[in-house]
């Protein structure tokens, strides 16, 4: 009850700030989020293969974050974290296909209370929708359609009311069926060094990159509409890539390939064109930041902190650490339970596997290419055996020097030379878990209580 009261008071404070005229001119906000897309698969983030001219141009016109993270590498809890400012366990939305607890406030609610018109298009994966008062511009969960967004921009230009538009793309989530494959040559791709190089992997990566190109095309069309209706000068345009792709060692893990996200902000007259920042930021920080920009006031009781001053170029640092959680109970073809927690600073990433005796599995381990890795390993391919083995069987602790080892292939947890680093990182993770009410293994076992389908069954039973 105390937390709920705090949230209500915070929302009231935001309303009061708006009514008092705290912000004389408030920008529009467009936030585009992709789906299951690794940060390093965009041209502006160093990919030699990506065809992403519109996203690259957005970066050249604004501020590109190089150390931005989400708290979990699954779509539903990631989006709840982004739109609430709370970490997954604290909001209640920590398994996949989940929902937030009653009383949790959301970004569209905060902004609507500030006088913004709030709308969305694309993938939902958030619940209950009553807590997210979006005006939906097309059929729910449909592909992004800029033509359906144009009337909204036309009305916004004529009416003058500030708006928040949230565009949630399905690209590049499997199955990879959209985009132009002819733009890519499978034989010439530069694959992530964490993957075993097979013909099937290369062919699938072409499909994946084609969907990223489709995503880029949609972003270009949305940006063109902003310009058409002369809204771009007064609009903050944000693009973020969500969690990593659905290849091993990315989605459903706490490695950087899963938790690190592309994050680009263009705010004309505020962000300097073509700049970058190494400030450590998280998805939980997005809600307080955007409410801060919209109202000049940050809601109390959130886990996230406003990084507005980083966007404005007034600060180069934000947080000392970012945190991660993976709850595998409830994922497709997943294990009964397999919980992972992590803490990362600018140099080291510490990962704790709560049940190292268990075998991790998911839809990836059912794929033909993964079975090919296992077959090659059985036939003497050391790298294939190592990759397939490590994906399913992990030690209790992992420690990586992300500066020397950015792909996190060399676990230092058992190296005596890094004992002091472990001694520093362990209590940080313990303290964060305690602050969230995260009981580790018990929280994992309780995850099914937070699945949306179970919520619906309970509601139907009551009715």
PDB file of N, CA and C in Angstrom, residues 134-218:
ATOM      1  N   UNK A 134      -2.959   4.137 -24.167  1.00  0.00           N
ATOM      2  CA  UNK A 134      -2.591   4.531 -25.519  1.00  0.00           C
ATOM      3  C   UNK A 134      -3.817   4.566 -26.432  1.00  0.00           C
ATOM      4  N   UNK A 135      -3.834   5.532 -27.303  1.00  0.00           N
ATOM      5  CA  UNK A 135      -4.735   5.530 -28.452  1.00  0.00           C
ATOM      6  C   UNK A 135      -4.023   4.692 -29.521  1.00  0.00           C
ATOM      7  N   UNK A 136      -4.628   3.620 -29.976  1.00  0.00           N
ATOM      8  CA  UNK A 136      -3.963   2.751 -30.951  1.00  0.00           C
ATOM      9  C   UNK A 136      -4.323   3.178 -32.372  1.00  0.00           C
ATOM     10  N   UNK A 137      -3.297   3.389 -33.186  1.00  0.00           N
ATOM     11  CA  UNK A 137      -3.473   3.975 -34.516  1.00  0.00           C
ATOM     12  C   UNK A 137      -3.716   2.938 -35.600  1.00  0.00           C
ATOM     13  N   UNK A 138      -3.724   1.685 -35.239  1.00  0.00           N
ATOM     14  CA  UNK A 138      -3.991   0.616 -36.192  1.00  0.00           C
ATOM     15  C   UNK A 138      -4.434  -0.606 -35.404  1.00  0.00           C
ATOM     16  N   UNK A 139      -4.732  -1.674 -36.092  1.00  0.00           N
ATOM     17  CA  UNK A 139      -5.120  -2.907 -35.426  1.00  0.00           C
ATOM     18  C   UNK A 139      -4.025  -3.327 -34.458  1.00  0.00           C
ATOM     19  N   UNK A 140      -4.352  -3.684 -33.213  1.00  0.00           N
ATOM     20  CA  UNK A 140      -3.330  -4.076 -32.237  1.00  0.00           C
ATOM     21  C   UNK A 140      -2.441  -5.204 -32.754  1.00  0.00           C
ATOM     22  N   UNK A 141      -1.156  -5.067 -32.491  1.00  0.00           N
ATOM     23  CA  UNK A 141      -0.154  -6.085 -32.826  1.00  0.00           C
ATOM     24  C   UNK A 141       0.100  -6.243 -34.319  1.00  0.00           C
ATOM     25  N   UNK A 142      -0.371  -5.308 -35.128  1.00  0.00           N
ATOM     26  CA  UNK A 142      -0.094  -5.348 -36.559  1.00  0.00           C
ATOM     27  C   UNK A 142       1.315  -4.832 -36.832  1.00  0.00           C
ATOM     28  N   UNK A 143       1.810  -5.104 -38.044  1.00  0.00           N
ATOM     29  CA  UNK A 143       3.109  -4.563 -38.435  1.00  0.00           C
ATOM     30  C   UNK A 143       3.048  -3.036 -38.471  1.00  0.00           C
ATOM     31  N   UNK A 144       4.193  -2.403 -38.313  1.00  0.00           N
ATOM     32  CA  UNK A 144       4.266  -0.945 -38.394  1.00  0.00           C
ATOM     33  C   UNK A 144       3.789  -0.489 -39.773  1.00  0.00           C
ATOM     34  N   UNK A 145       2.912   0.508 -39.777  1.00  0.00           N
ATOM     35  CA  UNK A 145       2.359   1.034 -41.023  1.00  0.00           C
ATOM     36  C   UNK A 145       2.371   2.554 -40.958  1.00  0.00           C
ATOM     37  N   UNK A 146       3.399   3.193 -41.532  1.00  0.00           N
ATOM     38  CA  UNK A 146       3.482   4.657 -41.468  1.00  0.00           C
ATOM     39  C   UNK A 146       2.251   5.366 -42.034  1.00  0.00           C
ATOM     40  N   UNK A 147       1.560   4.743 -42.987  1.00  0.00           N
ATOM     41  CA  UNK A 147       0.361   5.382 -43.553  1.00  0.00           C
ATOM     42  C   UNK A 147      -0.722   5.557 -42.496  1.00  0.00           C
ATOM     43  N   UNK A 148      -0.760   4.669 -41.518  1.00  0.00           N
ATOM     44  CA  UNK A 148      -1.731   4.775 -40.432  1.00  0.00           C
ATOM     45  C   UNK A 148      -1.310   5.823 -39.398  1.00  0.00           C
ATOM     46  N   UNK A 149      -0.039   6.215 -39.437  1.00  0.00           N
ATOM     47  CA  UNK A 149       0.473   7.229 -38.512  1.00  0.00           C
ATOM     48  C   UNK A 149       0.251   8.635 -39.066  1.00  0.00           C
ATOM     49  N   UNK A 150       0.201   8.761 -40.379  1.00  0.00           N
ATOM     50  CA  UNK A 150       0.119  10.086 -41.008  1.00  0.00           C
ATOM     51  C   UNK A 150      -1.063  10.919 -40.527  1.00  0.00           C
ATOM     52  N   UNK A 151      -2.288  10.377 -40.416  1.00  0.00           N
ATOM     53  CA  UNK A 151      -3.394  11.218 -39.924  1.00  0.00           C
ATOM     54  C   UNK A 151      -3.142  11.762 -38.512  1.00  0.00           C
ATOM     55  N   UNK A 152      -2.455  10.973 -37.703  1.00  0.00           N
ATOM     56  CA  UNK A 152      -2.130  11.413 -36.344  1.00  0.00           C
ATOM     57  C   UNK A 152      -1.199  12.627 -36.390  1.00  0.00           C
ATOM     58  N   UNK A 153      -0.168  12.562 -37.244  1.00  0.00           N
ATOM     59  CA  UNK A 153       0.751  13.690 -37.381  1.00  0.00           C
ATOM     60  C   UNK A 153       0.032  14.914 -37.956  1.00  0.00           C
ATOM     61  N   UNK A 154      -0.868  14.674 -38.891  1.00  0.00           N
ATOM     62  CA  UNK A 154      -1.616  15.782 -39.500  1.00  0.00           C
ATOM     63  C   UNK A 154      -2.452  16.507 -38.443  1.00  0.00           C
ATOM     64  N   UNK A 155      -3.133  15.745 -37.589  1.00  0.00           N
ATOM     65  CA  UNK A 155      -3.939  16.338 -36.525  1.00  0.00           C
ATOM     66  C   UNK A 155      -3.062  17.050 -35.505  1.00  0.00           C
ATOM     67  N   UNK A 156      -1.914  16.444 -35.195  1.00  0.00           N
ATOM     68  CA  UNK A 156      -1.009  17.056 -34.218  1.00  0.00           C
ATOM     69  C   UNK A 156      -0.483  18.397 -34.725  1.00  0.00           C
ATOM     70  N   UNK A 157      -0.162  18.456 -36.008  1.00  0.00           N
ATOM     71  CA  UNK A 157       0.349  19.703 -36.581  1.00  0.00           C
ATOM     72  C   UNK A 157      -0.709  20.799 -36.556  1.00  0.00           C
ATOM     73  N   UNK A 158      -1.963  20.405 -36.765  1.00  0.00           N
ATOM     74  CA  UNK A 158      -3.045  21.394 -36.791  1.00  0.00           C
ATOM     75  C   UNK A 158      -3.470  21.821 -35.398  1.00  0.00           C
ATOM     76  N   UNK A 159      -3.417  20.886 -34.441  1.00  0.00           N
ATOM     77  CA  UNK A 159      -3.947  21.182 -33.112  1.00  0.00           C
ATOM     78  C   UNK A 159      -2.959  21.775 -32.135  1.00  0.00           C
ATOM     79  N   UNK A 160      -1.692  21.440 -32.274  1.00  0.00           N
ATOM     80  CA  UNK A 160      -0.682  22.026 -31.391  1.00  0.00           C
ATOM     81  C   UNK A 160      -0.502  21.332 -30.062  1.00  0.00           C
ATOM     82  N   UNK A 161      -1.294  20.308 -29.755  1.00  0.00           N
ATOM     83  CA  UNK A 161      -1.130  19.586 -28.489  1.00  0.00           C
ATOM     84  C   UNK A 161       0.121  18.708 -28.552  1.00  0.00           C
ATOM     85  N   UNK A 162       0.991  18.746 -27.536  1.00  0.00           N
ATOM     86  CA  UNK A 162       2.163  17.874 -27.562  1.00  0.00           C
ATOM     87  C   UNK A 162       1.741  16.400 -27.538  1.00  0.00           C
ATOM     88  N   UNK A 163       2.526  15.561 -28.192  1.00  0.00           N
ATOM     89  CA  UNK A 163       2.153  14.156 -28.268  1.00  0.00           C
ATOM     90  C   UNK A 163       3.332  13.240 -27.957  1.00  0.00           C
ATOM     91  N   UNK A 164       2.983  12.036 -27.545  1.00  0.00           N
ATOM     92  CA  UNK A 164       3.935  10.947 -27.376  1.00  0.00           C
ATOM     93  C   UNK A 164       3.459   9.794 -28.249  1.00  0.00           C
ATOM     94  N   UNK A 165       4.275   9.424 -29.225  1.00  0.00           N
ATOM     95  CA  UNK A 165       3.958   8.308 -30.108  1.00  0.00           C
ATOM     96  C   UNK A 165       4.959   7.185 -29.868  1.00  0.00           C
ATOM     97  N   UNK A 166       4.437   6.023 -29.512  1.00  0.00           N
ATOM     98  CA  UNK A 166       5.233   4.834 -29.244  1.00  0.00           C
ATOM     99  C   UNK A 166       4.998   3.848 -30.380  1.00  0.00           C
ATOM    100  N   UNK A 167       6.056   3.573 -31.145  1.00  0.00           N
ATOM    101  CA  UNK A 167       5.955   2.669 -32.295  1.00  0.00           C
ATOM    102  C   UNK A 167       6.758   1.416 -31.985  1.00  0.00           C
ATOM    103  N   UNK A 168       6.070   0.281 -31.881  1.00  0.00           N
ATOM    104  CA  UNK A 168       6.710  -0.979 -31.493  1.00  0.00           C
ATOM    105  C   UNK A 168       6.714  -1.936 -32.680  1.00  0.00           C
ATOM    106  N   UNK A 169       7.861  -2.075 -33.306  1.00  0.00           N
ATOM    107  CA  UNK A 169       7.992  -2.916 -34.486  1.00  0.00           C
ATOM    108  C   UNK A 169       8.095  -4.393 -34.105  1.00  0.00           C
ATOM    109  N   UNK A 170       7.688  -5.262 -35.014  1.00  0.00           N
ATOM    110  CA  UNK A 170       7.905  -6.701 -34.861  1.00  0.00           C
ATOM    111  C   UNK A 170       9.282  -7.104 -35.414  1.00  0.00           C
ATOM    112  N   UNK A 171       9.904  -6.256 -36.196  1.00  0.00           N
ATOM    113  CA  UNK A 171      11.211  -6.564 -36.789  1.00  0.00           C
ATOM    114  C   UNK A 171      12.318  -6.317 -35.780  1.00  0.00           C
ATOM    115  N   UNK A 172      13.277  -7.195 -35.577  1.00  0.00           N
ATOM    116  CA  UNK A 172      13.555  -8.378 -36.374  1.00  0.00           C
ATOM    117  C   UNK A 172      13.307  -9.657 -35.572  1.00  0.00           C
ATOM    118  N   UNK A 173      12.080  -9.843 -35.123  1.00  0.00           N
ATOM    119  CA  UNK A 173      11.696 -11.052 -34.394  1.00  0.00           C
ATOM    120  C   UNK A 173      11.450 -12.184 -35.391  1.00  0.00           C
ATOM    121  N   UNK A 174      11.787 -13.416 -35.004  1.00  0.00           N
ATOM    122  CA  UNK A 174      11.485 -14.558 -35.848  1.00  0.00           C
ATOM    123  C   UNK A 174       9.973 -14.741 -35.983  1.00  0.00           C
ATOM    124  N   UNK A 175       9.478 -15.288 -37.081  1.00  0.00           N
ATOM    125  CA  UNK A 175      10.233 -15.753 -38.253  1.00  0.00           C
ATOM    126  C   UNK A 175      10.656 -14.575 -39.129  1.00  0.00           C
ATOM    127  N   UNK A 176      11.842 -14.634 -39.674  1.00  0.00           N
ATOM    128  CA  UNK A 176      12.383 -13.538 -40.470  1.00  0.00           C
ATOM    129  C   UNK A 176      11.849 -13.656 -41.899  1.00  0.00           C
ATOM    130  N   UNK A 177      10.789 -12.896 -42.194  1.00  0.00           N
ATOM    131  CA  UNK A 177      10.096 -13.025 -43.480  1.00  0.00           C
ATOM    132  C   UNK A 177      10.028 -11.721 -44.260  1.00  0.00           C
ATOM    133  N   UNK A 178      10.429 -10.605 -43.658  1.00  0.00           N
ATOM    134  CA  UNK A 178      10.291  -9.303 -44.311  1.00  0.00           C
ATOM    135  C   UNK A 178      11.656  -8.785 -44.742  1.00  0.00           C
ATOM    136  N   UNK A 179      11.637  -7.826 -45.660  1.00  0.00           N
ATOM    137  CA  UNK A 179      12.872  -7.189 -46.087  1.00  0.00           C
ATOM    138  C   UNK A 179      13.454  -7.797 -47.359  1.00  0.00           C
ATOM    139  N   UNK A 180      14.502  -7.150 -47.855  1.00  0.00           N
ATOM    140  CA  UNK A 180      15.110  -7.503 -49.137  1.00  0.00           C
ATOM    141  C   UNK A 180      16.383  -8.332 -48.909  1.00  0.00           C
ATOM    142  N   UNK A 181      16.292  -9.643 -49.103  1.00  0.00           N
ATOM    143  CA  UNK A 181      17.443 -10.529 -48.922  1.00  0.00           C
ATOM    144  C   UNK A 181      18.547 -10.252 -49.930  1.00  0.00           C
ATOM    145  N   UNK A 182      18.192  -9.718 -51.095  1.00  0.00           N
ATOM    146  CA  UNK A 182      19.188  -9.525 -52.152  1.00  0.00           C
ATOM    147  C   UNK A 182      20.251  -8.499 -51.782  1.00  0.00           C
ATOM    148  N   UNK A 183      20.016  -7.752 -50.714  1.00  0.00           N
ATOM    149  CA  UNK A 183      21.004  -6.749 -50.274  1.00  0.00           C
ATOM    150  C   UNK A 183      22.218  -7.393 -49.605  1.00  0.00           C
ATOM    151  N   UNK A 184      22.138  -8.695 -49.306  1.00  0.00           N
ATOM    152  CA  UNK A 184      23.171  -9.331 -48.489  1.00  0.00           C
ATOM    153  C   UNK A 184      23.716 -10.589 -49.165  1.00  0.00           C
ATOM    154  N   UNK A 185      24.996 -10.803 -48.991  1.00  0.00           N
ATOM    155  CA  UNK A 185      25.682 -11.995 -49.507  1.00  0.00           C
ATOM    156  C   UNK A 185      26.066 -12.864 -48.315  1.00  0.00           C
ATOM    157  N   UNK A 186      25.394 -13.995 -48.177  1.00  0.00           N
ATOM    158  CA  UNK A 186      25.626 -14.854 -47.021  1.00  0.00           C
ATOM    159  C   UNK A 186      27.088 -15.251 -46.868  1.00  0.00           C
ATOM    160  N   UNK A 187      27.766 -15.485 -47.974  1.00  0.00           N
ATOM    161  CA  UNK A 187      29.150 -15.949 -47.919  1.00  0.00           C
ATOM    162  C   UNK A 187      30.105 -14.881 -47.414  1.00  0.00           C
ATOM    163  N   UNK A 188      29.722 -13.622 -47.487  1.00  0.00           N
ATOM    164  CA  UNK A 188      30.622 -12.528 -47.126  1.00  0.00           C
ATOM    165  C   UNK A 188      30.290 -11.888 -45.777  1.00  0.00           C
ATOM    166  N   UNK A 189      29.276 -12.385 -45.079  1.00  0.00           N
ATOM    167  CA  UNK A 189      28.882 -11.793 -43.806  1.00  0.00           C
ATOM    168  C   UNK A 189      29.968 -11.952 -42.746  1.00  0.00           C
ATOM    169  N   UNK A 190      30.031 -10.975 -41.851  1.00  0.00           N
ATOM    170  CA  UNK A 190      30.898 -11.069 -40.675  1.00  0.00           C
ATOM    171  C   UNK A 190      30.033 -11.487 -39.493  1.00  0.00           C
ATOM    172  N   UNK A 191      30.083 -12.756 -39.136  1.00  0.00           N
ATOM    173  CA  UNK A 191      29.238 -13.276 -38.061  1.00  0.00           C
ATOM    174  C   UNK A 191      29.815 -12.935 -36.695  1.00  0.00           C
ATOM    175  N   UNK A 192      28.971 -12.829 -35.671  1.00  0.00           N
ATOM    176  CA  UNK A 192      29.485 -12.657 -34.311  1.00  0.00           C
ATOM    177  C   UNK A 192      30.403 -13.826 -33.955  1.00  0.00           C
ATOM    178  N   UNK A 193      31.531 -13.575 -33.301  1.00  0.00           N
ATOM    179  CA  UNK A 193      32.483 -14.648 -32.977  1.00  0.00           C
ATOM    180  C   UNK A 193      31.975 -15.629 -31.933  1.00  0.00           C
ATOM    181  N   UNK A 194      30.799 -15.377 -31.374  1.00  0.00           N
ATOM    182  CA  UNK A 194      30.203 -16.305 -30.407  1.00  0.00           C
ATOM    183  C   UNK A 194      29.440 -17.432 -31.099  1.00  0.00           C
ATOM    184  N   UNK A 195      29.242 -17.326 -32.415  1.00  0.00           N
ATOM    185  CA  UNK A 195      28.467 -18.310 -33.153  1.00  0.00           C
ATOM    186  C   UNK A 195      29.368 -19.261 -33.932  1.00  0.00           C
ATOM    187  N   UNK A 196      28.941 -20.514 -34.039  1.00  0.00           N
ATOM    188  CA  UNK A 196      29.629 -21.485 -34.887  1.00  0.00           C
ATOM    189  C   UNK A 196      29.221 -21.197 -36.329  1.00  0.00           C
ATOM    190  N   UNK A 197      30.201 -21.036 -37.194  1.00  0.00           N
ATOM    191  CA  UNK A 197      29.973 -20.628 -38.580  1.00  0.00           C
ATOM    192  C   UNK A 197      29.516 -21.833 -39.407  1.00  0.00           C
ATOM    193  N   UNK A 198      28.229 -21.873 -39.733  1.00  0.00           N
ATOM    194  CA  UNK A 198      27.684 -22.927 -40.585  1.00  0.00           C
ATOM    195  C   UNK A 198      26.889 -22.287 -41.715  1.00  0.00           C
ATOM    196  N   UNK A 199      26.671 -23.000 -42.819  1.00  0.00           N
ATOM    197  CA  UNK A 199      25.865 -22.433 -43.923  1.00  0.00           C
ATOM    198  C   UNK A 199      24.467 -22.015 -43.472  1.00  0.00           C
ATOM    199  N   UNK A 200      23.841 -22.799 -42.593  1.00  0.00           N
ATOM    200  CA  UNK A 200      22.492 -22.453 -42.148  1.00  0.00           C
ATOM    201  C   UNK A 200      22.495 -21.178 -41.314  1.00  0.00           C
ATOM    202  N   UNK A 201      23.492 -21.025 -40.448  1.00  0.00           N
ATOM    203  CA  UNK A 201      23.600 -19.792 -39.656  1.00  0.00           C
ATOM    204  C   UNK A 201      23.719 -18.589 -40.582  1.00  0.00           C
ATOM    205  N   UNK A 202      24.559 -18.705 -41.624  1.00  0.00           N
ATOM    206  CA  UNK A 202      24.740 -17.593 -42.557  1.00  0.00           C
ATOM    207  C   UNK A 202      23.443 -17.270 -43.298  1.00  0.00           C
ATOM    208  N   UNK A 203      22.721 -18.301 -43.713  1.00  0.00           N
ATOM    209  CA  UNK A 203      21.472 -18.072 -44.421  1.00  0.00           C
ATOM    210  C   UNK A 203      20.439 -17.399 -43.518  1.00  0.00           C
ATOM    211  N   UNK A 204      20.352 -17.849 -42.269  1.00  0.00           N
ATOM    212  CA  UNK A 204      19.423 -17.246 -41.314  1.00  0.00           C
ATOM    213  C   UNK A 204      19.816 -15.809 -40.997  1.00  0.00           C
ATOM    214  N   UNK A 205      21.129 -15.539 -40.927  1.00  0.00           N
ATOM    215  CA  UNK A 205      21.573 -14.179 -40.621  1.00  0.00           C
ATOM    216  C   UNK A 205      21.197 -13.213 -41.747  1.00  0.00           C
ATOM    217  N   UNK A 206      21.188 -13.694 -42.976  1.00  0.00           N
ATOM    218  CA  UNK A 206      20.726 -12.864 -44.089  1.00  0.00           C
ATOM    219  C   UNK A 206      19.256 -12.488 -43.884  1.00  0.00           C
ATOM    220  N   UNK A 207      18.428 -13.473 -43.519  1.00  0.00           N
ATOM    221  CA  UNK A 207      17.008 -13.194 -43.269  1.00  0.00           C
ATOM    222  C   UNK A 207      16.830 -12.166 -42.153  1.00  0.00           C
ATOM    223  N   UNK A 208      17.630 -12.325 -41.115  1.00  0.00           N
ATOM    224  CA  UNK A 208      17.584 -11.422 -39.956  1.00  0.00           C
ATOM    225  C   UNK A 208      17.983  -9.996 -40.363  1.00  0.00           C
ATOM    226  N   UNK A 209      19.076  -9.858 -41.114  1.00  0.00           N
ATOM    227  CA  UNK A 209      19.526  -8.528 -41.539  1.00  0.00           C
ATOM    228  C   UNK A 209      18.529  -7.879 -42.503  1.00  0.00           C
ATOM    229  N   UNK A 210      17.844  -8.700 -43.300  1.00  0.00           N
ATOM    230  CA  UNK A 210      16.826  -8.148 -44.206  1.00  0.00           C
ATOM    231  C   UNK A 210      15.684  -7.521 -43.416  1.00  0.00           C
ATOM    232  N   UNK A 211      15.305  -8.146 -42.319  1.00  0.00           N
ATOM    233  CA  UNK A 211      14.245  -7.554 -41.486  1.00  0.00           C
ATOM    234  C   UNK A 211      14.710  -6.265 -40.819  1.00  0.00           C
ATOM    235  N   UNK A 212      15.980  -6.195 -40.462  1.00  0.00           N
ATOM    236  CA  UNK A 212      16.498  -4.944 -39.914  1.00  0.00           C
ATOM    237  C   UNK A 212      16.432  -3.844 -40.971  1.00  0.00           C
ATOM    238  N   UNK A 213      16.692  -4.204 -42.221  1.00  0.00           N
ATOM    239  CA  UNK A 213      16.573  -3.232 -43.304  1.00  0.00           C
ATOM    240  C   UNK A 213      15.130  -2.763 -43.462  1.00  0.00           C
ATOM    241  N   UNK A 214      14.165  -3.677 -43.280  1.00  0.00           N
ATOM    242  CA  UNK A 214      12.751  -3.285 -43.328  1.00  0.00           C
ATOM    243  C   UNK A 214      12.410  -2.333 -42.183  1.00  0.00           C
ATOM    244  N   UNK A 215      12.919  -2.643 -41.004  1.00  0.00           N
ATOM    245  CA  UNK A 215      12.769  -1.748 -39.849  1.00  0.00           C
ATOM    246  C   UNK A 215      13.301  -0.365 -40.191  1.00  0.00           C
ATOM    247  N   UNK A 216      14.480  -0.324 -40.788  1.00  0.00           N
ATOM    248  CA  UNK A 216      15.104   0.948 -41.149  1.00  0.00           C
ATOM    249  C   UNK A 216      14.237   1.724 -42.138  1.00  0.00           C
ATOM    250  N   UNK A 217      13.646   1.023 -43.087  1.00  0.00           N
ATOM    251  CA  UNK A 217      12.771   1.672 -44.068  1.00  0.00           C
ATOM    252  C   UNK A 217      11.569   2.310 -43.386  1.00  0.00           C
ATOM    253  N   UNK A 218      10.970   1.579 -42.447  1.00  0.00           N
ATOM    254  CA  UNK A 218       9.815   2.121 -41.721  1.00  0.00           C
ATOM    255  C   UNK A 218      10.192   3.362 -40.916  1.00  0.00           C
TER     256      UNK A 218
END
